CSV table of C-alpha atoms in Angstrom, one decimal:
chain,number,residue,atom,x,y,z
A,88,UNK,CA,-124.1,102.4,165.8
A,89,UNK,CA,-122.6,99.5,163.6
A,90,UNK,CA,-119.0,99.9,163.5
A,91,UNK,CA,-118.0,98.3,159.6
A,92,UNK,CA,-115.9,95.8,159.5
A,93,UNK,CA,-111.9,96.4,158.2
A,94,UNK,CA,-112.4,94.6,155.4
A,95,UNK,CA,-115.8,96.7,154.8
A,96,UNK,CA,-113.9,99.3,155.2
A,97,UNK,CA,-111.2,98.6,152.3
A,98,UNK,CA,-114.1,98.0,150.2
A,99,UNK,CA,-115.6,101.2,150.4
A,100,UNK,CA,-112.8,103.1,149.6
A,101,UNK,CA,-112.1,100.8,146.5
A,102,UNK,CA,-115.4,101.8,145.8
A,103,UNK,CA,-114.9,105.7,146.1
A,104,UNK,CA,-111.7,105.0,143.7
A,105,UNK,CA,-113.6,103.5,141.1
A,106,UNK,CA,-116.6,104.9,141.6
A,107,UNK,CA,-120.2,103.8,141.9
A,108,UNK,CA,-121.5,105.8,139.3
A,109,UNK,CA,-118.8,104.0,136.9
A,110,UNK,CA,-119.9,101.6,133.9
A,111,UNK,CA,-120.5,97.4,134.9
A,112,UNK,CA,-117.5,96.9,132.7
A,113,UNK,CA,-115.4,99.1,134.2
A,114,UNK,CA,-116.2,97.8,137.5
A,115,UNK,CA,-115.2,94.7,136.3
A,116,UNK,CA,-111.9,95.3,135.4
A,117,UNK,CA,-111.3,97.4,138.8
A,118,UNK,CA,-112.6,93.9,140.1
A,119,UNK,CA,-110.3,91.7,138.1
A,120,UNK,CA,-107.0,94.0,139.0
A,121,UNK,CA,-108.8,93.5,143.1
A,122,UNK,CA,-108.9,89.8,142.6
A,123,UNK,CA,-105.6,88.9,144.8
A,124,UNK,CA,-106.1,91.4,147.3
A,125,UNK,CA,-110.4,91.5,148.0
A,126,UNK,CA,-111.1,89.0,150.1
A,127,UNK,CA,-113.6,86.0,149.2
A,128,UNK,CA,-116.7,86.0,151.9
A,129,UNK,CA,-117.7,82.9,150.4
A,130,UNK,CA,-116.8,80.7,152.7
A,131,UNK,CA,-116.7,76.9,151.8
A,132,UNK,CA,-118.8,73.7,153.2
A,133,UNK,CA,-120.3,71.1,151.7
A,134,UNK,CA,-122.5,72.0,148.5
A,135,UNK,CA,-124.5,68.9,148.8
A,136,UNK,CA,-126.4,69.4,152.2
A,137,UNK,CA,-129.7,70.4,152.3
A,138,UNK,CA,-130.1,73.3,153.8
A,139,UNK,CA,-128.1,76.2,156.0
A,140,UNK,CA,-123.9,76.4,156.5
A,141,UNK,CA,-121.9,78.6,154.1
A,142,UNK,CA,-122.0,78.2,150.6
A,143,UNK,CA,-120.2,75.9,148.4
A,144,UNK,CA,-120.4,74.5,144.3
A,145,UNK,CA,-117.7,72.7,142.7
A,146,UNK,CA,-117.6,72.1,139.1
A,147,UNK,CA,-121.2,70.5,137.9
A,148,UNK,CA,-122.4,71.0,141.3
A,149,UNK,CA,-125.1,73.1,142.8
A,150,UNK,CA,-125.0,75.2,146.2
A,151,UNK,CA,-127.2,74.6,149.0
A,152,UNK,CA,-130.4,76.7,148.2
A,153,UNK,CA,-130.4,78.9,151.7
A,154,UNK,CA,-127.1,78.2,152.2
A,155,UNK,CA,-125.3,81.8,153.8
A,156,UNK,CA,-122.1,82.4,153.7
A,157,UNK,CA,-122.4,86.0,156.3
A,158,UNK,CA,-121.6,86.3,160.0
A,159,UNK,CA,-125.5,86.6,160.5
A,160,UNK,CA,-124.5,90.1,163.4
A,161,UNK,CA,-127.7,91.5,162.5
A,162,UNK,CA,-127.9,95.1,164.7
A,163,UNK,CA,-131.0,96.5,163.5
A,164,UNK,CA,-130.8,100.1,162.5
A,165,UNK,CA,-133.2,102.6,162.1
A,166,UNK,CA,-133.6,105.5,159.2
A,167,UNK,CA,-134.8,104.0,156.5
A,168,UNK,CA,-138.8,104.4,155.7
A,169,UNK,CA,-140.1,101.8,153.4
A,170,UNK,CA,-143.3,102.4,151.6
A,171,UNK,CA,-144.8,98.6,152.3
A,172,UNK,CA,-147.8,99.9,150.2
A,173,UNK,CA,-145.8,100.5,147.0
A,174,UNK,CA,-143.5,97.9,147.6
A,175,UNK,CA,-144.8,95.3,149.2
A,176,UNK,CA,-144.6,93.8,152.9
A,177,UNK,CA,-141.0,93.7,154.4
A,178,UNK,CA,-142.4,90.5,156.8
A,179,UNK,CA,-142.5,88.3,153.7
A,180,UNK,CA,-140.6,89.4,150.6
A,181,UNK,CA,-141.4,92.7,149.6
A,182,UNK,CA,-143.4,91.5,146.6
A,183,UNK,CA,-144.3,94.4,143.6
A,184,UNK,CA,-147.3,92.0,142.6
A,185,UNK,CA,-149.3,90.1,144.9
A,186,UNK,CA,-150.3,86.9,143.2
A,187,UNK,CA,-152.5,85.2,145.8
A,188,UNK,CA,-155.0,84.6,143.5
A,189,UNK,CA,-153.1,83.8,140.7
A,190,UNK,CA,-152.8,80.3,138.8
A,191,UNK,CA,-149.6,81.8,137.4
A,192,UNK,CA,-146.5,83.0,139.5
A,193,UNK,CA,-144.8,85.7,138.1
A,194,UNK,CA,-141.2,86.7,140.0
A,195,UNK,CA,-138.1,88.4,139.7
A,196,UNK,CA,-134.7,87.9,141.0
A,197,UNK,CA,-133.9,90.3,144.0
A,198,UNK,CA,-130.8,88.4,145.0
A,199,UNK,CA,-127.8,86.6,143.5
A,200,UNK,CA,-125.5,85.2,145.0
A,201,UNK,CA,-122.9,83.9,143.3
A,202,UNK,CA,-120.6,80.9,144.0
A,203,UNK,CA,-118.7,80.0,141.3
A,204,UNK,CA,-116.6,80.5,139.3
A,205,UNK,CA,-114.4,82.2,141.2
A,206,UNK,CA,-113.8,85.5,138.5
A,207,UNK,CA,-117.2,86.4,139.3
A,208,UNK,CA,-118.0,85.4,143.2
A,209,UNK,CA,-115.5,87.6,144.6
A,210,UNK,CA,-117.2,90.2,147.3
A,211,UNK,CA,-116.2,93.0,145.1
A,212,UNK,CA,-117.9,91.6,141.8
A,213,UNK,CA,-121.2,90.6,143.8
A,214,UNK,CA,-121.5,94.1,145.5
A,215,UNK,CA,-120.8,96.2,142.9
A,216,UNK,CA,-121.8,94.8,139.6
A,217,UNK,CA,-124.7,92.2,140.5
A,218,UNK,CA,-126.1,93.3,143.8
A,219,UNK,CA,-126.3,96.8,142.7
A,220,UNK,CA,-127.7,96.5,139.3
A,221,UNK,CA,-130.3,93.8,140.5
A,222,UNK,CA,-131.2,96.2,143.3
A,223,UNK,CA,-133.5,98.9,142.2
A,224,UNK,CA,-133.1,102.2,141.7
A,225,UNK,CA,-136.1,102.8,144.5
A,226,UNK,CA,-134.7,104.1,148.1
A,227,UNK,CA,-138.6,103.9,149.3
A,228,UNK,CA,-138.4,100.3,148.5
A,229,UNK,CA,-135.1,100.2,150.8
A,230,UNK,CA,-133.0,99.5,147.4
A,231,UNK,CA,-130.2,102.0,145.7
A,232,UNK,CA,-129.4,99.8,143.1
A,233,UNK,CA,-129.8,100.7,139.4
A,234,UNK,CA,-131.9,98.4,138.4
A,235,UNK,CA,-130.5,97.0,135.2
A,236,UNK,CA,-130.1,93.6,135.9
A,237,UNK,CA,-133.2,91.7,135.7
A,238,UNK,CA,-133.6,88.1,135.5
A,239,UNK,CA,-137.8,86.6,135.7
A,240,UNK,CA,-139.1,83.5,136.5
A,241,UNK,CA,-143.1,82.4,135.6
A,242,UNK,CA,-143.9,79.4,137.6
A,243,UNK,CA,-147.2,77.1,136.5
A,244,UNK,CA,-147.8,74.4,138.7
A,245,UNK,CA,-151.0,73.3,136.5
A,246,UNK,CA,-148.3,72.8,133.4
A,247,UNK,CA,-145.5,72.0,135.8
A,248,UNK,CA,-143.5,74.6,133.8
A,249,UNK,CA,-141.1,77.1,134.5
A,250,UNK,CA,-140.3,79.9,131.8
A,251,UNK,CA,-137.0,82.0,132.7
A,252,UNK,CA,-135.0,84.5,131.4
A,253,UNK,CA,-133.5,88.4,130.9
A,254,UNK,CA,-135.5,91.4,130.8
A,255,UNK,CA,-134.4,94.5,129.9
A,256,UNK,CA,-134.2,97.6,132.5
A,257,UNK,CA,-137.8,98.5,133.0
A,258,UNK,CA,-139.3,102.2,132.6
A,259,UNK,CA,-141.9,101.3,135.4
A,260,UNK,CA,-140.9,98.7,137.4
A,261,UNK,CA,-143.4,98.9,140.5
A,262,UNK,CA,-146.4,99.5,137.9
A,263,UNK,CA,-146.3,98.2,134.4
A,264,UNK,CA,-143.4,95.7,135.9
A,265,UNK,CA,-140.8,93.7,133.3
A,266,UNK,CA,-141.0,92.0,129.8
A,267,UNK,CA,-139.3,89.1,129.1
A,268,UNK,CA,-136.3,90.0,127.1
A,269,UNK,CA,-136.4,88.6,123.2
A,270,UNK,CA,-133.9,90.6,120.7
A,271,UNK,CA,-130.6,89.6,119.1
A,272,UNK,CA,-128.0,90.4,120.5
A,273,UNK,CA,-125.2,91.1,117.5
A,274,UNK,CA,-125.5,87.6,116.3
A,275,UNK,CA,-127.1,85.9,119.9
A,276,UNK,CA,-130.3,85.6,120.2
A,277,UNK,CA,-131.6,86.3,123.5
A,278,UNK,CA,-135.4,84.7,124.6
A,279,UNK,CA,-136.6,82.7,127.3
A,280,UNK,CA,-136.2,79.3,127.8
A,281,UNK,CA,-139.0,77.1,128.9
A,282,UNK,CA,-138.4,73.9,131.4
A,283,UNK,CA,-140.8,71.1,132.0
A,284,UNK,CA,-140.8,71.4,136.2
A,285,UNK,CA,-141.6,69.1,138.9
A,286,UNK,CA,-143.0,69.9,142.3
A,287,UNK,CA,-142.2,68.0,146.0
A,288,UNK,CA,-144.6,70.1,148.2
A,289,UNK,CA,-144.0,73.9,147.7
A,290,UNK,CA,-140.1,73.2,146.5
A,291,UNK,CA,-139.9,72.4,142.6
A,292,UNK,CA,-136.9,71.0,140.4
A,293,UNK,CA,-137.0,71.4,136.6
A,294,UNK,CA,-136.3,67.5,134.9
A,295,UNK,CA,-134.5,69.1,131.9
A,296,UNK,CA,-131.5,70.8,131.0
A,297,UNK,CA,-131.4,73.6,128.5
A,298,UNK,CA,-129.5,76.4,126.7
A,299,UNK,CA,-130.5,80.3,128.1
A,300,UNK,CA,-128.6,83.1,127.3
A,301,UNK,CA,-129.1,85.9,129.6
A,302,UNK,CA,-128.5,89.5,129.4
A,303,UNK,CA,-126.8,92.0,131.8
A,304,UNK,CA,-127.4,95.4,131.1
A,305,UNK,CA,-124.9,98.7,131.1
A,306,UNK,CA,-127.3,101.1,131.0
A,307,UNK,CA,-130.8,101.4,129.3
A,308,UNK,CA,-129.2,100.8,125.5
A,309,UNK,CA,-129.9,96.9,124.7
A,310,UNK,CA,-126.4,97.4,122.5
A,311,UNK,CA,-125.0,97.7,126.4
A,312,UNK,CA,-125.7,93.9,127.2
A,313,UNK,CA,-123.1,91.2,128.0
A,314,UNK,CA,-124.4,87.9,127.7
A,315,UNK,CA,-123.9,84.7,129.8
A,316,UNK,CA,-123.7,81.9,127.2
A,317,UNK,CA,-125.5,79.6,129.9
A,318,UNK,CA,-125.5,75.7,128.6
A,319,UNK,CA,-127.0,72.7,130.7
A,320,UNK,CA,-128.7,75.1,132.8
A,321,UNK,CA,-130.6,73.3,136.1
A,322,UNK,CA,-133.2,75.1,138.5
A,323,UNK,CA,-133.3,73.5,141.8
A,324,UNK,CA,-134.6,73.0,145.5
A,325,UNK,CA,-137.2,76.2,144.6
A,326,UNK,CA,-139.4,76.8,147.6
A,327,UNK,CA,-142.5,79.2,146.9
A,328,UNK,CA,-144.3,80.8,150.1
A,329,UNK,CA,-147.8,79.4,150.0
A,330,UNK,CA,-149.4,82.2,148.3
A,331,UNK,CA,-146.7,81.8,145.6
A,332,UNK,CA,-145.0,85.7,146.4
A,333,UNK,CA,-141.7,84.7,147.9
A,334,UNK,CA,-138.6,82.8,146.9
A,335,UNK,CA,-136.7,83.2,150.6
A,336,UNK,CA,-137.2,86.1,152.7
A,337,UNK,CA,-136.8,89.8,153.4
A,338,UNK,CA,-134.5,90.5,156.1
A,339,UNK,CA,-135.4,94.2,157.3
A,340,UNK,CA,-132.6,94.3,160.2
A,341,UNK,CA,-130.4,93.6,156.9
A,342,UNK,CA,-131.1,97.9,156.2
A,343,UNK,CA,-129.0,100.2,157.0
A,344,UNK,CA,-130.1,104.1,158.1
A,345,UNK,CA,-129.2,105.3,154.8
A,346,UNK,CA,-131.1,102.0,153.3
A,347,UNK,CA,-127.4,100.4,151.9
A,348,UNK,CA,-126.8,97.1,153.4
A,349,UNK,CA,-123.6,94.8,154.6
A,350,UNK,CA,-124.4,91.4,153.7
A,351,UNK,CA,-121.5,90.4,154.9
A,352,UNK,CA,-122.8,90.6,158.2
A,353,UNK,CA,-126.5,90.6,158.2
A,354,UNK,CA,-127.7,90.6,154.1
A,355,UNK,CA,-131.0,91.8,153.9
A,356,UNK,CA,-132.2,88.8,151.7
A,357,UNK,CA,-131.9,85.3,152.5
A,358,UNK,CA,-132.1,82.9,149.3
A,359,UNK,CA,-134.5,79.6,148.8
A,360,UNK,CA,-133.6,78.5,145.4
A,361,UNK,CA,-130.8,78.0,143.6
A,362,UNK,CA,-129.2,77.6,139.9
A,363,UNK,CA,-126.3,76.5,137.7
A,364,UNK,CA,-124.8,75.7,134.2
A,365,UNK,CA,-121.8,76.1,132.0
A,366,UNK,CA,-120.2,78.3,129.5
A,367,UNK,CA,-118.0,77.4,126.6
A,368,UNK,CA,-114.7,79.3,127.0
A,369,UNK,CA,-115.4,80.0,122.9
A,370,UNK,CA,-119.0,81.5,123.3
A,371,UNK,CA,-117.6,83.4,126.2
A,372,UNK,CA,-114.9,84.4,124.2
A,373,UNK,CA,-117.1,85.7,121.5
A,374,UNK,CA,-118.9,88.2,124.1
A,375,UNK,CA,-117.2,91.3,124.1
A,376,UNK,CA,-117.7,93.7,126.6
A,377,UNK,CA,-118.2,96.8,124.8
A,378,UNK,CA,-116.7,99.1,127.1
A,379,UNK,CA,-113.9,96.9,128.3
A,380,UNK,CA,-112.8,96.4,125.1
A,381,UNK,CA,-112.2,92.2,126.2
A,382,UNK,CA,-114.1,89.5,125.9
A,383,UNK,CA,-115.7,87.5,128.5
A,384,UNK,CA,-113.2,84.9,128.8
A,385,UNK,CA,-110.8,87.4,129.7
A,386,UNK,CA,-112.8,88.7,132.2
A,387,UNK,CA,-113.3,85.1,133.3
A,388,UNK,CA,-109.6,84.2,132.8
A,389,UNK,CA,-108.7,86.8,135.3
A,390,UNK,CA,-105.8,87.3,132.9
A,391,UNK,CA,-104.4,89.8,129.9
A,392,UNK,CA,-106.6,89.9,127.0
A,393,UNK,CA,-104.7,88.7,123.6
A,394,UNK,CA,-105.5,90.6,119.9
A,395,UNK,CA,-108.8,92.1,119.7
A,396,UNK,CA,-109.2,91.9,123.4
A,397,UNK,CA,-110.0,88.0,123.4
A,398,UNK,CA,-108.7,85.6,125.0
A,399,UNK,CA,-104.5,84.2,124.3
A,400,UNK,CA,-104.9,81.1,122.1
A,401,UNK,CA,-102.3,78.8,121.7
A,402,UNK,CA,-100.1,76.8,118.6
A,403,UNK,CA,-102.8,74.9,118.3
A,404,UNK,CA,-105.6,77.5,118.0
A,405,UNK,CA,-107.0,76.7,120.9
A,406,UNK,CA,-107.9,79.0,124.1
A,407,UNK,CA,-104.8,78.6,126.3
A,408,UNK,CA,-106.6,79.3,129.5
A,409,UNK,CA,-108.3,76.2,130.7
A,410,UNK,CA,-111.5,76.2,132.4
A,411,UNK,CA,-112.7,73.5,135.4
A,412,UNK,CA,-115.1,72.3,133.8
A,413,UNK,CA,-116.1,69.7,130.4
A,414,UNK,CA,-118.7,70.3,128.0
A,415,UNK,CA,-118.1,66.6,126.5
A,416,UNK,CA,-118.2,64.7,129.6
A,417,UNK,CA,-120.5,67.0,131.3
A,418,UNK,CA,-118.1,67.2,134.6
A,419,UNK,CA,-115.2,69.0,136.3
A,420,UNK,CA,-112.7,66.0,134.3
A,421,UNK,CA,-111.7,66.2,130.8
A,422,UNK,CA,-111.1,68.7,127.7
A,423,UNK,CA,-111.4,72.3,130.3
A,424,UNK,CA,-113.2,74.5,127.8
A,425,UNK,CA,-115.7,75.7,130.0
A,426,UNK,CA,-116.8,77.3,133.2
A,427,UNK,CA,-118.6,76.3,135.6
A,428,UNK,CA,-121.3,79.2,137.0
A,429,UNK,CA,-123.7,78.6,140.4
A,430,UNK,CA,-125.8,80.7,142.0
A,431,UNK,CA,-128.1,80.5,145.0
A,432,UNK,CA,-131.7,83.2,144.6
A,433,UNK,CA,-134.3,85.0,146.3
A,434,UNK,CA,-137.4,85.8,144.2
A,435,UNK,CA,-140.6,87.7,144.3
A,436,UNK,CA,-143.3,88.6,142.9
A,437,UNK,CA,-143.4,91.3,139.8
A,438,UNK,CA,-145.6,92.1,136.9
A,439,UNK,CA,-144.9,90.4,133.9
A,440,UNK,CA,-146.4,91.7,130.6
A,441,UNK,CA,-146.0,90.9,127.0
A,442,UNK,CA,-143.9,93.3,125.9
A,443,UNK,CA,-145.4,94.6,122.9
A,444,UNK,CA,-144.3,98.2,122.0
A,445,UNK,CA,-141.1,97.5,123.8
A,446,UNK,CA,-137.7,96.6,121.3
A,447,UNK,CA,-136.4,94.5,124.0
A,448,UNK,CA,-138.9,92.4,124.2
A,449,UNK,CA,-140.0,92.3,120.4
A,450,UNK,CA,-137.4,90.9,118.6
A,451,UNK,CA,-135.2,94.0,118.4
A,452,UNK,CA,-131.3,93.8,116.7
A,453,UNK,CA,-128.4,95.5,118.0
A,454,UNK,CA,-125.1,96.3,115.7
A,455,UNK,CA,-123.0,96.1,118.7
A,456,UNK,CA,-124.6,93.4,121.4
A,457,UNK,CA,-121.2,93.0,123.2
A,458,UNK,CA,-120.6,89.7,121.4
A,459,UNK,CA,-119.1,88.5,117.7
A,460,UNK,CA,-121.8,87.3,115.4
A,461,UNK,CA,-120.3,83.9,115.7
A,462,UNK,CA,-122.6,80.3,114.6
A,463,UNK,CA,-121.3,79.0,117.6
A,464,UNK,CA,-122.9,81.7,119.3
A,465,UNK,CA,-126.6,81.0,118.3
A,466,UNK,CA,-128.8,80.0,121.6
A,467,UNK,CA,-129.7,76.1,121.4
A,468,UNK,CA,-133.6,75.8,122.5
A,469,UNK,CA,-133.4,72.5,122.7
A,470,UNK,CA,-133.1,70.3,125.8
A,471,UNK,CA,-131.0,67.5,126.7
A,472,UNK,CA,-133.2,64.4,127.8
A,473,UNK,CA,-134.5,63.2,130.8
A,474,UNK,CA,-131.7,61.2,131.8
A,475,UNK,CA,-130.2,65.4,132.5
A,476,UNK,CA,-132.6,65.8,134.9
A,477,UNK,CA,-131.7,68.0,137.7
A,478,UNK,CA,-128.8,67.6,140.2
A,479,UNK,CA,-131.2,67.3,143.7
């Protein structure tokens, strides 16, 4: 038997205080008190090598894309039966969708993990508000997530084109499959984004930067979304499998008996891409988070929300709390009104379909989208030029 370690220990008993079945935003706020006393498994190296070591991203910067941050003690246990027919092949990715034969790669996000900023790449933020919301609600697929959390990816190598965004928590999500998600959001709008993409083997880069806002779901109602107000947003050092099913790799000595996992120690996914971008302390501060009753900056802040649960301002009207990164000069020096977020991902392959029928995905409003209907809010679809291109 795998003995856990201490601090997996502390963890799980946090997590019988707060409660798994508890709301995202509550979690998060459990998480923001825990932020001084859960440890950081991230440990840090250098961000710009090219593969392997533990993962790093400063301000601007992205991590290395299979970069791995656990102790890699993989103890493989038995107990938990995977349906490889419905869920597709632990030896490769578990893909929902095989796509073979397909000119088009559909994907989905099975793993995120987070590097910065440092409010949201704690252990206790990554288990229990990403991991187990991207994780799906399937134990026969070895997941016992919930599901909510969806983020796509449609890769054409013909058009050299990526399109990427949200999807609202699917009603079938090893049949039918996901939507991309297209609504407003209280004032947002939330819709793909499309990047021009270019391709060095089986590893692609997009060569533009653009604005995507992307939704994080509560529960099922789309009124339950917080947004991340992503600007500049890069793709990078992609690898697809050669059938196109796979970013990175299932790990099946990563399961535990009861199908949970410790990626701490041996994660059951190991990531081949990876992503970044900014957001404004002001659009952040314009998402609230409904049943937090604060604003994303707070959250981000790590601090004590100010009147109407958004962040302190100060004489001058401006956000007090100062970010570590510039929207002006585009780098970690400068004005501080934004945040720097970086992610490494594994993908694979999902159903994709249009949507139609479905609010999320059909241009749906909500009265209460976790966010102020703010201008400043409004997604840009434009891209910045070449010149942006990429951070490989």
């Amino acid at each position: 038997m795998v003995r856990p370690s201490p601090r997996t220990s502390v963890l799980r008993r946090v997590l019988v205080v707060a409660g798994l079945g508890a709301s995202l935003a509550a979690v998060l706020a459990v998480g923001s008190q825990l932020a001084s006393c859960v440890d950081d498994p991230h440990l840090r190296s250098d961000g710009a090598s090219l593969g392997g070591g533990a993962c790093k991203a400063g301000p601007g910067e992205l991590p290395a894309p299979d970069c791995e941050s656990s102790s890699n003690d993989c103890v493989p246990e038995p107990g938990c039966a995977v349906d490889e027919g419905a869920c597709g092949s632990m030896g490769t990715c578990m893909p929902l969708r095989d796509q073979k034969a397909s000119k088009q790669k559909d994907l989905r996000i099975r793993r995120l993990n987070i590097t910065a900023p440092d409010a949201l790449s704690q252990e206790f933020i990554q288990r229990t508000v990403v991991t187990l919301n991207i994780d799906l609600d399937a134990k026969k697929c070895g997941e016992v997530g919930k599901g909510l959390f969806s983020w796509l990816l449609r890769v054409d190598r013909e058009k050299n084109e990526l399109v990427t965004g949200g999807a609202p928590p699917p009603k079938d999500p090893l049949g039918q499959g996901f939507c991309f998600a297209r609504y407003d959001a209280n004032g947002i709008g939330i819709e793909p984004a499309t990047f021009p993409i270019a391709f060095e083997g089986n590893t692609f880069k997009t060569t533009e930067k653009k604005k995507l806002n992307v939704p994080v779901f509560l529960s099922d109602d789309l009124a339950s979304s917080i947004v991340l107000p992503l600007t500049d947003v890069v793709v990078s050092g992609v690898t697809l499998s050669d059938e196109g099913n796979c970013v990175g790799s299932f790990q099946k000595a990563g399961l535990r008996a009861d199908c949970t996992e410790d990626p701490s120690s041996c994660p059951k996914w190991r990531t081949a891409g990876a992503l970044g971008g900014y957001m404004t302390l002001e659009e952040a501060d314009a998402v609230i988070i409904r049943d937090l009753g604060r604003s994303l900056c707070v959250v981000l802040s790590k601090g004590s929300p100010g009147p109407g649960g958004k962040c302190n301002r100060g004489a001058d009207g401006k956000i007090a709390f100062k970010g570590d990164y510039c929207s002006t000069t585009k780098s970690a020096q400068g004005c501080q009104d934004s945040v720097w977020l970086a992610a490494t991902f594994a993908a694979s392959g999902a159903s994709i379909f249009d949507g139609a029928g479905v609010p999320g995905c059909s241009g749906a409003s909500t009265r209460d989208g976790g966010a102020d209907a703010t201008a400043d809010a409004t997604p840009d679809s434009g891209a910045d030029g070449a010149t942006d291109a990429g951070t490989d």
